[in-house]
């Protein structure tokens, strides 16, 4: 087999088969990424949500861009504004050393209905590829008027309102300091004006009602979204340090007088793109050094 060909799926690594160990499936995906990129070890992983798509280009040189469907367990996103590829990006860290980032532009959302294993597969694959840290980004709604669309906010903690977990069986994982205080400090060393907030994940795909947003406010939430909490739990279980950064693309329902639309979300992401991409790239350079 040449080094650019991915291995055939091995036996027992079908994610939809309950007998499959999802960590075996992640190891197989990591092997496919290594085979296609020629990069044996990735130092850090990024999951790019709505609005964050340009960050990989700003960070460094793309060594390989792999279609999601060419990596076991991944598939092309059905969501407009989400890329369907995985990339290996070579970059120079803040200490001057060359490092590699695995950039996942192919997130599976829980609302896609394909099960929690698919949701967790990206961060498990990142861990299997060697990453110690994952940066989870998203587009989300904000509960505070000061966070105008296009404002990046660090995630300090979450409320998992999905009613599910990415973990199976008696897997009791401590989530104190899930969103690493150390990594938030690194982010603030790049931009001291970065605010932080509690991210409430709903199942979606519908946005919240105004009553649900008032509920989140009462529960101590600041941001509402559909992706990051489940991935963060899976990432911690896989041994990764987690930095979460939200891009507020809209005011949460009922806070703004205008109804939400996905077009608004995409517009806010596009407008903020260059600024937040530069921010994220510099954060990653410092994390990886
Ligand atoms: I972008 O207002 C984006 N994603 N749940 N609510 C939820 N998810 C979102 C929102 C929002 N905006």
mmCIF file of C-alpha atoms and ligand atoms in Angstrom, residues 50 138-142 199-202 204 206-208 224-226 247 249-253 260 262 265, ligand 1:
data_model
loop_
_atom_site.group_PDB
_atom_site.id
_atom_site.type_symbol
_atom_site.label_atom_id
_atom_site.label_comp_id
_atom_site.label_asym_id
_atom_site.label_seq_id
_atom_site.Cartn_x
_atom_site.Cartn_y
_atom_site.Cartn_z
ATOM 1 C CA UNK A 50 -20.227 28.560 12.008
ATOM 2 C CA UNK A 138 -19.082 27.462 17.379
ATOM 3 C CA UNK A 139 -21.574 30.037 16.301
ATOM 4 C CA UNK A 140 -24.251 30.651 18.892
ATOM 5 C CA UNK A 141 -26.883 32.978 20.270
ATOM 6 C CA UNK A 142 -26.006 35.445 23.001
ATOM 7 C CA UNK A 199 -22.791 27.872 27.122
ATOM 8 C CA UNK A 200 -26.158 26.148 27.192
ATOM 9 C CA UNK A 201 -26.525 23.383 24.628
ATOM 10 C CA UNK A 202 -29.974 22.527 23.328
ATOM 11 C CA UNK A 204 -31.955 21.860 18.212
ATOM 12 C CA UNK A 206 -34.949 24.649 16.052
ATOM 13 C CA UNK A 207 -33.823 27.761 17.871
ATOM 14 C CA UNK A 208 -35.179 28.485 21.354
ATOM 15 C CA UNK A 224 -27.166 29.159 23.522
ATOM 16 C CA UNK A 225 -26.018 26.668 20.926
ATOM 17 C CA UNK A 226 -26.348 23.173 19.522
ATOM 18 C CA UNK A 247 -18.887 33.453 18.082
ATOM 19 C CA UNK A 249 -23.816 35.509 15.650
ATOM 20 C CA UNK A 250 -27.247 36.561 16.875
ATOM 21 C CA UNK A 251 -29.048 37.696 19.991
ATOM 22 C CA UNK A 252 -30.968 34.769 21.492
ATOM 23 C CA UNK A 253 -34.687 34.607 20.730
ATOM 24 C CA UNK A 260 -33.652 34.547 14.004
ATOM 25 C CA UNK A 262 -29.727 31.061 9.477
ATOM 26 C CA UNK A 265 -25.972 33.692 11.341
HETATM 27 I I1 LIG B 1 -25.308 30.314 14.988
HETATM 28 O O1 LIG B 1 -29.650 31.378 18.902
HETATM 29 C C1 LIG B 1 -26.620 29.872 16.406
HETATM 30 N N1 LIG B 1 -26.718 28.632 16.867
HETATM 31 N N2 LIG B 1 -29.543 26.961 20.151
HETATM 32 N N3 LIG B 1 -29.612 29.199 19.518
HETATM 33 C C2 LIG B 1 -29.092 27.948 19.393
HETATM 34 N N4 LIG B 1 -28.144 27.662 18.519
HETATM 35 C C3 LIG B 1 -27.672 28.674 17.776
HETATM 36 C C4 LIG B 1 -28.156 29.966 17.858
HETATM 37 C C5 LIG B 1 -29.184 30.247 18.778
HETATM 38 N N5 LIG B 1 -27.486 30.714 16.970
#
